[in-house]
Coordinates of C-alpha atoms in Angstrom, one line a residue:
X1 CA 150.8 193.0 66.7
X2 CA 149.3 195.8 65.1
X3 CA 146.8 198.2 66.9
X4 CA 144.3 200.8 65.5
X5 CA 146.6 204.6 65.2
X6 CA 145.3 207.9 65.6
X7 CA 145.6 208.4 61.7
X8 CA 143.3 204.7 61.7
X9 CA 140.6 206.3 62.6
X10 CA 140.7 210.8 62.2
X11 CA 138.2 212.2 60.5
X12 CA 140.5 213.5 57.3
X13 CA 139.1 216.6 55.3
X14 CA 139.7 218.9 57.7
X15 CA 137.5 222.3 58.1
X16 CA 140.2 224.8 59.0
X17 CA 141.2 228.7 59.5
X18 CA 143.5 231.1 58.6
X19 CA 145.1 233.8 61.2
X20 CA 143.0 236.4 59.1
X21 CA 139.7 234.8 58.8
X22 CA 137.2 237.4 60.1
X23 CA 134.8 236.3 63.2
X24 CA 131.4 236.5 61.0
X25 CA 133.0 233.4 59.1
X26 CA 134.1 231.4 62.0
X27 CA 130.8 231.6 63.4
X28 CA 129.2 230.7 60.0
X29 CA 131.8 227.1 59.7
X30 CA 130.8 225.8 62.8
X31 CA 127.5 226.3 62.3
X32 CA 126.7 224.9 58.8
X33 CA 129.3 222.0 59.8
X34 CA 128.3 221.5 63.6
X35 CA 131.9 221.5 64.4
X36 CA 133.6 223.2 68.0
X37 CA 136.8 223.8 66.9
X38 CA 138.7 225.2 63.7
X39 CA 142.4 223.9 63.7
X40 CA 144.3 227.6 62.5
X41 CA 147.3 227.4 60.1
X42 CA 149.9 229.3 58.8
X43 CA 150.5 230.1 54.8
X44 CA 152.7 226.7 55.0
X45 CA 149.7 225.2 56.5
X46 CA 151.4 224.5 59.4
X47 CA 149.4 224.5 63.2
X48 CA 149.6 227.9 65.1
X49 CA 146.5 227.8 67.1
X50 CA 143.1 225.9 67.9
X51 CA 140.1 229.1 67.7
X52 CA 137.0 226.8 69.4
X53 CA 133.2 227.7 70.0
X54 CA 134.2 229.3 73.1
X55 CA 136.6 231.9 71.8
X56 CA 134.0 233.5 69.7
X57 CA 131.5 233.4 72.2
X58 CA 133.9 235.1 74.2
X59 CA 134.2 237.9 71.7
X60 CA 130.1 238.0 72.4
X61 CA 130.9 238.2 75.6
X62 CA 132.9 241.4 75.7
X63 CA 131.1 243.3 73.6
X64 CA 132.6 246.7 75.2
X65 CA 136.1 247.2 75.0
X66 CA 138.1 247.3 77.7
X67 CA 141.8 247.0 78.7
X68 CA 143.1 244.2 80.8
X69 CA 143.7 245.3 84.8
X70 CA 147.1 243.6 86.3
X71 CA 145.1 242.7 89.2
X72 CA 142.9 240.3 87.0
X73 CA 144.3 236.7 86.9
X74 CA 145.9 236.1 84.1
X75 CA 143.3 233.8 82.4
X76 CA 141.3 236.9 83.1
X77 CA 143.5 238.7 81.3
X78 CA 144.3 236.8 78.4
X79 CA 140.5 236.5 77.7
X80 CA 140.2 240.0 77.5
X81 CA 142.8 240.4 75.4
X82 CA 141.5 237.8 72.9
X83 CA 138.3 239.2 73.1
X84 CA 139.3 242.2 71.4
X85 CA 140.5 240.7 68.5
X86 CA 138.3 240.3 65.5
X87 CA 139.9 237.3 63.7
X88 CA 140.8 233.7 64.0
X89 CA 144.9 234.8 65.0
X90 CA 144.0 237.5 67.6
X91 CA 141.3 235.1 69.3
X92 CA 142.8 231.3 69.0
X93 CA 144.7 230.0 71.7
X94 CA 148.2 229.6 70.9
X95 CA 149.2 226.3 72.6
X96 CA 146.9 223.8 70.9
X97 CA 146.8 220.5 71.8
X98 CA 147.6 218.2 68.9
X99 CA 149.0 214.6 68.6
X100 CA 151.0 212.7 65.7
X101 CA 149.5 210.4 62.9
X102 CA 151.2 207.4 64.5
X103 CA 150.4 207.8 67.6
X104 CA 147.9 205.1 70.1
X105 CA 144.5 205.5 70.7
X106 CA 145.4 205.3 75.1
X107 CA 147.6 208.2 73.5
X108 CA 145.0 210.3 72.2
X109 CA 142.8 209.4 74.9
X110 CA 145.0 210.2 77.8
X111 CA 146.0 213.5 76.1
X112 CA 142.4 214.5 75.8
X113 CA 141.7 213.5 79.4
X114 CA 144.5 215.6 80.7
X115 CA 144.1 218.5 79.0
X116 CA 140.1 218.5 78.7
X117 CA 139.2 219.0 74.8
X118 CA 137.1 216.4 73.1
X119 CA 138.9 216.9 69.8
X120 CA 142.6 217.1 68.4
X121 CA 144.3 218.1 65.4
X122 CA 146.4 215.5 63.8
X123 CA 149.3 216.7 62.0
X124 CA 152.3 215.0 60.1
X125 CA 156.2 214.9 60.8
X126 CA 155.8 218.2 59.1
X127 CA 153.4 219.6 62.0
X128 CA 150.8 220.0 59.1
X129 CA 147.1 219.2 60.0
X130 CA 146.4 216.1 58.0
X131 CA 143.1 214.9 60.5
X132 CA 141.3 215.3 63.2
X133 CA 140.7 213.2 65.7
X134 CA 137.7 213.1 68.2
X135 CA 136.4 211.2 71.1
X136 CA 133.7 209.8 69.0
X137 CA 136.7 208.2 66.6
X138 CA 138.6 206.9 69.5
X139 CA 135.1 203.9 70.2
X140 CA 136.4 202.7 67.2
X141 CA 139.1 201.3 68.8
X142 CA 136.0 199.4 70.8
X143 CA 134.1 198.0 67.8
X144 CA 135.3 194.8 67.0
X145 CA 134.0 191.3 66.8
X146 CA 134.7 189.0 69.8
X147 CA 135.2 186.8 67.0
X148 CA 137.9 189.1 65.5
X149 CA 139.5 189.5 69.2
X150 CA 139.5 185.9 69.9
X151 CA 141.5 185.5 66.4
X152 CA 144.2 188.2 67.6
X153 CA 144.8 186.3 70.7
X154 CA 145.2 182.8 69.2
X155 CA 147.2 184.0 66.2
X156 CA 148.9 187.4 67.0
X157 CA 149.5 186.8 70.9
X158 CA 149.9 183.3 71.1
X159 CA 151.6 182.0 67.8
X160 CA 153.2 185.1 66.7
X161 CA 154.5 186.9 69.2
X162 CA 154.8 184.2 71.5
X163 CA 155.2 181.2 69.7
X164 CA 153.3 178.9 71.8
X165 CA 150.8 176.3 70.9
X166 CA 147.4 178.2 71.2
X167 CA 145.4 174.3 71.3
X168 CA 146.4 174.0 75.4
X169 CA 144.3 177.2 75.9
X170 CA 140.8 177.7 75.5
X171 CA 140.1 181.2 74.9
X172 CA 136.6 182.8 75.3
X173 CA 135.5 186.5 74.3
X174 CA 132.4 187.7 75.2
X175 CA 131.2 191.2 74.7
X176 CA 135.1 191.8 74.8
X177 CA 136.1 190.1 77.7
X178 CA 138.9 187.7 77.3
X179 CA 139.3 184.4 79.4
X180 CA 141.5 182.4 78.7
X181 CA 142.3 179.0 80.4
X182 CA 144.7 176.4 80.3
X183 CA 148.5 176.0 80.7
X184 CA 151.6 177.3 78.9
X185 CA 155.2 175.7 78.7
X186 CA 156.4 178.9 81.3
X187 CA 155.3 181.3 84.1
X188 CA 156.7 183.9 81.8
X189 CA 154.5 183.0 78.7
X190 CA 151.4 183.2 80.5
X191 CA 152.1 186.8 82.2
X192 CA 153.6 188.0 78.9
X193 CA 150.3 186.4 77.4
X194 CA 148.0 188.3 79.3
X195 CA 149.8 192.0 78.8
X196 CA 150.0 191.6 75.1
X197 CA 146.0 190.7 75.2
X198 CA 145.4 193.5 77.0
X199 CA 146.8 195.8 74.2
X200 CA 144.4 194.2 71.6
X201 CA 141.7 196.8 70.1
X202 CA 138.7 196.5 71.7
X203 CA 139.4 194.3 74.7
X204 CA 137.3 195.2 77.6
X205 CA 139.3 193.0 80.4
X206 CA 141.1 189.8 80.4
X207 CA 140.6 187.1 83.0
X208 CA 143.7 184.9 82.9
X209 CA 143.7 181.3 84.5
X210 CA 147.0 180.3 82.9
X211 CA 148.8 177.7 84.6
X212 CA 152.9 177.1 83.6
X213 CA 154.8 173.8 83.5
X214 CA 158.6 176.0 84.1
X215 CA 159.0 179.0 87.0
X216 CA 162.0 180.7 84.5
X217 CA 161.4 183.6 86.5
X218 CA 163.6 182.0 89.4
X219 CA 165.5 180.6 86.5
X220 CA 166.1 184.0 85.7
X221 CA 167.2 185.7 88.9
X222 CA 169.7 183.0 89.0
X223 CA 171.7 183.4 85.9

C-alpha cells in the first residue's frame, strides 16, 4: 500500500540563503516571493539553520545595540544576541526543524504540530535541502476522489494486502468517510481491515460493521 511522502507533495525549487547573505537581501526574498522562512546552507549546500520573518524583524527590533544581561532568560538572551548580527548565519536559528524525503504526511504533520512552524525544509540522505514542505502541501494528502479511496480499499486493503474476497463487503465513501459492511472469513481480517483503511490518503474516518465467520484471535492465544 502506498501512501503520499513528504517528497510527494514539497514544493521543490527552493528559495534559500547563505551564512553571509546580508539582511537588506533577506528582507527583499521574502518579500518579492511572499515566503516566511529561508532554509540557510553551507558551501556543500548542506542545512545549518532556518533565518524566518521573525528573525529579521527582530533585528528591527533592536535597533540599539546592547549586550545580553545574565539575568535575562536565555531566549532573552539569545535574541539579543542574534539581533546583532547583520546576516543570515549570525541571525538564523541553529536547530532547524527539518524532516526526510521519505518520510509520512502524519510525520510531517505531527513534527510541525510539536514544534510550532508551518513550514519544513526537506533534505536528502545527504542532509541537503531538496524541498520544502508546508502545511498547505500536507491537504494534499486530503484531496482525493471517494471514488479513488473506495478503489484503495477494495483493491489495496482487501485483495492485496489482505487477500480476501472484497464482493462480501459493501464499501461506501462519502466525502471521505469509509463504511464498510459485511462479513470476512476472520475476526482478525476485519480489525486488520479497518487499520490498513485508516492509513489510506485522504480518509476522513472509517465506520466498520465487519462481522467474521472464525474468532482466530482465541485461536491464537492458544497455540
Amino acid at each position: 500500500m502506498k501512501n503520499l511522502t513528504v517528497s510527494d507533495v514539497m514544493t521543490r525549487g527552493v528559495l534559500t540563503a547563505r551564512a553571509g547573505t546580508p539582511v537588506k537581501e533577506l528582507a527583499r526574498i521574502m518579500v518579492e516571493h511572499r515566503v516566511s522562512a529561508l532554509p540557510v546552507l553551507d558551501d556543500d549546500d548542506r542545512l545549518i539553520g532556518v533565518v524566518s520573518e521573525a528573525d529579521v524583524i527582530l533585528k528591527q527590533g533592536h535597533q540599539i545595540p546592547r549586550r545580553p544581561h545574565w539575568w535575562e532568560p536565555m531566549e532573552q538572551r539569545d535574541a539579543v544576541r542574534r539581533a546583532a548580527g547583520d546576516t543570515a548565519g549570525r541571525l538564523m536559528s541553529t536547530a532547524p526543524v527539518s524532516i526526510a524525503t521519505g518520510s509520512s504526511i502524519p510525520q510531517a504533520a505531527r513534527l510541525m504540530a510539536d514544534h510550532g512552524v508551518k513550514r519544513l525544509p526537506v533534505v536528502d540522505a545527504q542532509d541537503r535541502v531538496v524541498g520544502v514542505v508546508s502545511r498547505h502541501d500536507l491537504l494534499k494528502a486530503f484531496v482525493r476522489s471517494d471514488d479513488d479511496i473506495r478503489a484503495d480499499v477494495l483493491g489495496e486493503v482487501f485483495v492485496h494486502l489482505l487477500w480476501d474476497d472484497p464482493t462480501e463487503v459493501d464499501v461506501q465513501v462519502r466525502d471521505g468517510v469509509v463504511e464498510m459492511v459485511g462479513t470476512v472469513d476472520r475476526r482478525s481480517t476485519a480489525e486488520a481491515a479497518e487499520r490498513l483503511v485508516r492509513r489510506l490518503d485522504g480518509v476522513v474516518d472509517v465506520v466498520a460493521n465487519l462481522g467474521f465467520r472464525v474468532d482466530d484471535r482465541g485461536l491464537a492465544r492458544r497455540r
